[in-house]
XYZ file of C-alpha atoms in Angstrom:
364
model
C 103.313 81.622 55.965
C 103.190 78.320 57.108
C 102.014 76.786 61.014
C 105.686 76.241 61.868
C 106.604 79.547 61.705
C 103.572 81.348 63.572
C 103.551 79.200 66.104
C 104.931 80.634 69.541
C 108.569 79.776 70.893
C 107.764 78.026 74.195
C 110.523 78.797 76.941
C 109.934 76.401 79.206
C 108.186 77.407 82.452
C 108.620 80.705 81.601
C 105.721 82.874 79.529
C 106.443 83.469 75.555
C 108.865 86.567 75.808
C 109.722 86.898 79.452
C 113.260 85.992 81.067
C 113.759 85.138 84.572
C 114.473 89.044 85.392
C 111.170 90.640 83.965
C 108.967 87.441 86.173
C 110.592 88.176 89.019
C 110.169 92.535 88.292
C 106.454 91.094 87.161
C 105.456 89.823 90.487
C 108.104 91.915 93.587
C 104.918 92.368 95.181
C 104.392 89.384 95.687
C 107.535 88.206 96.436
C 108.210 90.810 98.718
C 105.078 89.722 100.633
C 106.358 86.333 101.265
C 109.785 87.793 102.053
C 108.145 89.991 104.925
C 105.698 87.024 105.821
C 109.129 84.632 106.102
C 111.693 87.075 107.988
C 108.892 88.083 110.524
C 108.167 84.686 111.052
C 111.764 83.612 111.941
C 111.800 86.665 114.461
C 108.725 86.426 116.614
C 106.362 83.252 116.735
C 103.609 85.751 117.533
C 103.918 86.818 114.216
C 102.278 84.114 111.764
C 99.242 83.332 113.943
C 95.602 83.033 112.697
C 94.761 85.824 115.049
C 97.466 87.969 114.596
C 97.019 87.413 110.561
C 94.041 88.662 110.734
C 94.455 91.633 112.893
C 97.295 92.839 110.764
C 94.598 91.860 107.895
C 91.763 94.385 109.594
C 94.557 97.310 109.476
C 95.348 96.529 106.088
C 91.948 96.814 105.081
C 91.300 100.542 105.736
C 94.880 101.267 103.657
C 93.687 98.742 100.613
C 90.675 100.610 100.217
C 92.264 104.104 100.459
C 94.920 102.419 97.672
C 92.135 101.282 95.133
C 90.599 104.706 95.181
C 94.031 106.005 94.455
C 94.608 103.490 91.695
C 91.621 104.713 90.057
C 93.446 108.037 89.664
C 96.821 107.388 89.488
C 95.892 104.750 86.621
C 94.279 108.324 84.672
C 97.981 109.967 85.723
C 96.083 112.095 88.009
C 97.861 112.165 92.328
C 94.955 112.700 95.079
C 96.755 114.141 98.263
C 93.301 114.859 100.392
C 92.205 111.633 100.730
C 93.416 111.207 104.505
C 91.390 114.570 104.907
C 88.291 112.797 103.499
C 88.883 110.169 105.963
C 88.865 112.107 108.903
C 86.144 114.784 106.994
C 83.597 111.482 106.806
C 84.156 110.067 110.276
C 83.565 113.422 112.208
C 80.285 114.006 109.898
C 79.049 110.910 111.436
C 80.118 111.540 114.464
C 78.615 114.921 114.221
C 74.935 113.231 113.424
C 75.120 110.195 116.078
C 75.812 112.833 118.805
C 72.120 114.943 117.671
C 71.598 117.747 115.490
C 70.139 120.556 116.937
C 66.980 121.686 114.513
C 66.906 125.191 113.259
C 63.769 127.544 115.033
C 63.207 124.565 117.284
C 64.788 123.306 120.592
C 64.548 119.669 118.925
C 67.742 117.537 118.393
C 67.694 115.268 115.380
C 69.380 111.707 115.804
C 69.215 110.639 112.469
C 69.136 106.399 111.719
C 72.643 104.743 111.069
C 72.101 104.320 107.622
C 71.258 107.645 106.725
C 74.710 108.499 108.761
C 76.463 105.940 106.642
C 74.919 107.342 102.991
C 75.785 111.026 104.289
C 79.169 110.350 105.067
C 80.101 108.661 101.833
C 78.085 111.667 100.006
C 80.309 113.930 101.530
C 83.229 112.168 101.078
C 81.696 111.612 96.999
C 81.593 115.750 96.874
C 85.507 115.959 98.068
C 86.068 114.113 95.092
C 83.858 116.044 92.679
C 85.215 119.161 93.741
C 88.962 117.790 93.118
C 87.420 116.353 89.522
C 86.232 119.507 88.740
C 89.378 121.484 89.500
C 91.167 118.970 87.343
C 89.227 118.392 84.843
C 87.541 121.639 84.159
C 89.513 124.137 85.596
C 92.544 122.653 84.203
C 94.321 122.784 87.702
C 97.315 120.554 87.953
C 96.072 117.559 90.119
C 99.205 117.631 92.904
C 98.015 121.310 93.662
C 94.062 121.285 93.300
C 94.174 118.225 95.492
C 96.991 119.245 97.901
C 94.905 122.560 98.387
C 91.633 120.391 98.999
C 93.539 118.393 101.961
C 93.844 121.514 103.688
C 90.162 122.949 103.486
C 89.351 119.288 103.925
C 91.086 118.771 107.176
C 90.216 122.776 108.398
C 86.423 121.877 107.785
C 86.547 118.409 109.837
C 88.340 121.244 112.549
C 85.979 123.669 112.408
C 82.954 121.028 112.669
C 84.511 119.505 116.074
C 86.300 122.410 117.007
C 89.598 120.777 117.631
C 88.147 118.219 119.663
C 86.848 113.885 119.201
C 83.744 113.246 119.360
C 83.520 110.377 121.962
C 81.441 107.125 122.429
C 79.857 106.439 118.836
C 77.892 103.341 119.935
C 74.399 105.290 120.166
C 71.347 104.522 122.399
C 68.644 102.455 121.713
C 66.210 104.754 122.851
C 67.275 107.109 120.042
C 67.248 104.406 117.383
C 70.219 105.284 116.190
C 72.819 102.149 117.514
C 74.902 100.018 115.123
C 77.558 102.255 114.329
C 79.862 99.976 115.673
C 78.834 96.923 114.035
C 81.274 97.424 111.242
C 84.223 98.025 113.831
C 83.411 95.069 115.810
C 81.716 92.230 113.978
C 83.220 89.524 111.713
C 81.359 86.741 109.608
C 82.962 83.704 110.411
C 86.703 84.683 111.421
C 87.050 87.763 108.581
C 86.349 90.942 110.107
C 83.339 92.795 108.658
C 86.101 95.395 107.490
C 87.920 93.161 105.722
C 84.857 92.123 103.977
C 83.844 95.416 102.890
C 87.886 95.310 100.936
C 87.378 92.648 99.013
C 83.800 93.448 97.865
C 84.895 96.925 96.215
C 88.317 95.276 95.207
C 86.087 92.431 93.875
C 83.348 95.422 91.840
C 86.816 97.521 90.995
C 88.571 94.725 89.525
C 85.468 94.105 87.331
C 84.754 97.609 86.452
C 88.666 97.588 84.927
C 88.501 94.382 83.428
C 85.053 94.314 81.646
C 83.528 97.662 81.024
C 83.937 100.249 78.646
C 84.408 102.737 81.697
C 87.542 100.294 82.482
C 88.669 100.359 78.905
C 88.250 104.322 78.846
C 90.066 104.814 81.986
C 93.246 103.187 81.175
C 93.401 105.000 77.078
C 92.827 107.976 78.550
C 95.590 107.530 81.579
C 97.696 106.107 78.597
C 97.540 109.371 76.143
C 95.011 111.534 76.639
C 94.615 112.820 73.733
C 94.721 110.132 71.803
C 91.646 109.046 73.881
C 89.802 111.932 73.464
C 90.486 112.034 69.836
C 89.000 108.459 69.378
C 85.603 109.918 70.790
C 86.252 108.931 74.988
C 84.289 111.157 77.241
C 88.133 111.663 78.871
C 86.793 114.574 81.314
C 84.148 112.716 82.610
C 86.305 109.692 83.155
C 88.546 112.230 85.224
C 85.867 113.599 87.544
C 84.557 110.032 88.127
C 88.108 108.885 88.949
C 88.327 111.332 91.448
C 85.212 110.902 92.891
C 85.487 106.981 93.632
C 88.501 107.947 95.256
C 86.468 110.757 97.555
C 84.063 107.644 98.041
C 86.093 104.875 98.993
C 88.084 107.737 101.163
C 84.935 108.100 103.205
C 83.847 104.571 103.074
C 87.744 104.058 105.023
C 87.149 106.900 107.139
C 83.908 105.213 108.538
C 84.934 102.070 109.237
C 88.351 103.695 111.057
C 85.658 105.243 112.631
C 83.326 102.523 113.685
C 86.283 100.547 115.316
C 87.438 103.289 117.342
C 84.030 104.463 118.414
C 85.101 107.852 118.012
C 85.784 110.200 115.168
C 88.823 112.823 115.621
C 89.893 115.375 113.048
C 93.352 114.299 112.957
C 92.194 110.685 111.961
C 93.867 109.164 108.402
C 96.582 112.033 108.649
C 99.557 110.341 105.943
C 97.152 108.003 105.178
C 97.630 109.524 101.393
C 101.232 108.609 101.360
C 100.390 105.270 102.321
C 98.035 104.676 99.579
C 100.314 105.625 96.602
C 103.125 103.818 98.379
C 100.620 100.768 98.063
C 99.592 101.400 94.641
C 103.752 101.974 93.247
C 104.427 99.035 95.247
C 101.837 97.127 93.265
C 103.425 97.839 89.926
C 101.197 100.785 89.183
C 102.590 103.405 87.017
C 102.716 107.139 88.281
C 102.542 107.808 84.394
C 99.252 106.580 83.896
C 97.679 103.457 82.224
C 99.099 101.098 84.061
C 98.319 99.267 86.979
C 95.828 96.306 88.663
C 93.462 95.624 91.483
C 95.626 92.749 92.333
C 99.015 94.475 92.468
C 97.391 97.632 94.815
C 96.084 95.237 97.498
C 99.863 93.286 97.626
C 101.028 96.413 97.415
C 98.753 97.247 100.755
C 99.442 94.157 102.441
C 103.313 94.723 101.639
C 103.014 98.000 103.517
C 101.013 97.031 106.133
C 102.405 93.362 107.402
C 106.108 95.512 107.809
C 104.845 97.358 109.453
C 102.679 95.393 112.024
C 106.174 93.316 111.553
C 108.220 96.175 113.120
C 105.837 96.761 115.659
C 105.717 92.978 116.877
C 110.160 92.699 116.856
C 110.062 95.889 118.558
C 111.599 98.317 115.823
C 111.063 101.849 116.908
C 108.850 104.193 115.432
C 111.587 106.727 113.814
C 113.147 103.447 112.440
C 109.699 102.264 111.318
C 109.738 105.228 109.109
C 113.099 104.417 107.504
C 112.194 101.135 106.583
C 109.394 101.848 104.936
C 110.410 104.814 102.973
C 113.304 102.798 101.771
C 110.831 100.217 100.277
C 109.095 103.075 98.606
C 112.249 103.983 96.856
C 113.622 100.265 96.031
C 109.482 100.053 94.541
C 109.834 103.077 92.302
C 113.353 102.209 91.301
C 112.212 98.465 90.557
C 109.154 100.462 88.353
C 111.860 102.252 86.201
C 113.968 99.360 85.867
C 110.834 97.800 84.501
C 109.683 100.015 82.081
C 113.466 100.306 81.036
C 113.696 96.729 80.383
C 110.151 96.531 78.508
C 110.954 99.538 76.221
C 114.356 97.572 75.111
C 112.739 94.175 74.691
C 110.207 96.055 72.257
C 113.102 97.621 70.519
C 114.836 94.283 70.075
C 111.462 93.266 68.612
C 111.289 95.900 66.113
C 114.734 94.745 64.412
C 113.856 90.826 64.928
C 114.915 88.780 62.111
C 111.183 87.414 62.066
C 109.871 90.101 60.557
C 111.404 90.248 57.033
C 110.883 85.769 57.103
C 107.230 86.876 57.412
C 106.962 89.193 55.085
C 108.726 87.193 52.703
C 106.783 84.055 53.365
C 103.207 85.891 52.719
């Protein structure tokens, strides 16, 4: 076999293998963004304004993080429907602690430091996601209806703990020691909102984690064929629980920051906020199958959702047509997925019966 013949066809601008239909399928996200970004921009000049990018930026961020939690089970063809329960489950446990916690046998009331608020919330939100893990993983529970069970108990417990009602005026006292909570809600570093930070440092650790350790490399086998995975010696259960528990995690780490900028914490907070987050991960080329899917694509996928609809909101759209709009991008996303995966599965059956094969075999 000589250099001529292993050396790859060029196609122009195009990469080795790809026409113009399966770039354009590669990167809707993308384009889609720009599309949004474009027509908004044409309709309202309040639209494409530093400020008013990075407001719309700030909402997205709360949804993005939601959506890489989700990726991390959807990518091990798992669903978790309780996350918007963890969100509002973590901000009423911190509001519960910055409002004093009466000590048992004493007439003392606790006001515990902002940080340990912070690290009990995300615990809490950490053990939602165990407990959906371990349903999955160990009791064998199918993951729609272990985790659409959890939302409930999830959302009754953040009920029971407030009793139906918010929990008001989060910004603490100084003579308590326990102010700050708002910092997160309220604070940028430069011009990028402190929430907005906190996105791209777990997309940032996420992306790595997928890319460049073995946990990364185990997550996707196993999401691919499980047993398969499990055959070749990966620890495929405890990838599962972990998967579910980064998404209990990064629910509560949303739920606090939703938290912190509305200074209050509310039961009913992050209610749909589940729906969102796969819509932003199938959006951003993700697979519902398992094994498939990027950092990259989820946030797009995010910012997708969440510019239309800050887009709507600015041209005036109402509400009930809000809803429309973006259920019919869901649909045109999942369609475009299938098309995909159509389209790949026929271009690797064209490759099987390539007239390259038999030239190489003959030529070695």
């Amino acid at each position: 076999m000589n250099a001529t013949e292993t050396a790859p066809k060029k196609r122009g601008l195009l990469p080795e293998g790809m026409t113009i239909g399966q770039v354009l399928l590669e990167g809707r996200a993308f384009i889609a963004l720009l599309v949004i970004i474009i027509v908004f921009s044409f309709l309202s000049d309040n639209f494409f304004t530093v400020d008013n990018l990075i407001v719309m930026t700030r909402h997205v961020a709360v949804n993005a993080i939601l959506a890489i939690g989700m990726l991390m089970v959807i990518l091990n063809a798992g669903i978790d429907l309780s996350v918007g329960s963890t969100v509002a489950l973590s901000g009423v446990v911190a509001g519960y602690l910055l409002q004093g916690v009466d000590l048992p046998l004493t007439e003392a009331i606790a006001y515990p430091a902002v940080w340990v608020v912070v690290l009990i919330s995300l615990a809490v939100g950490a053990a939602v996601g165990w407990v959906n893990g371990m349903l999955v993983a160990r009791f064998k529970v199918a993951p729609f209806v272990a985790t659409l069970g959890m939302m409930y108990v999830v959302r009754g417990i953040a009920l029971l703990i407030t009793n139906g009602r918010t929990f008001p005026k989060l910004r603490g006292e100084e003579a308590l020691g326990n102010t700050g909570f708002n910092w997160v809600g309220f604070n940028s570093i430069w011009i990028i909102p402190i929430g907005v930070i906190v996105m791209i440092v777990i997309a940032a650790i996420m992306s790595m984690v997928l890319n460049k350790s073995p946990f990364g490399r185990w997550l996707y086998a196993s999401g691919g064929n499980e047993r398969a995975a499990a055959l070749s010696g990966i620890p495929v259960k405890k990838v599962q629980v972990s998967v579910y528990v980064l998404a209990g995690l990064f629910a509560g780490a949303a739920g606090l920051i939703l938290t912190s900028e509305l200074t209050s914490a509310t039961p009913q907070a992050g209610d749909s906020y589940e729906l969102t987050a796969i819509a932003a991960v199938v959006i951003g080329g993700a697979s519902l199958m398992g094994g498939k899917g990027t950092i990259r694509g989820t946030l797009l996928g995010a910012f997708v959702i969440g510019f239309l609809g800050d887009g709507l909101v600015i041209v005036g759209v109402s509400e009930y047509w809000q809803m429309v709009f973006k259920g019919a991008v869901i649909v045109l996303a999942v369609m475009l997925n299938a098309v995909e995966v159509k389209t790949k599965r026929s271009s690797k059956k064209k490759e099987a019966v390539s007239p390259r094969a038999p030239a190489a075999a003959s030529s070695s």
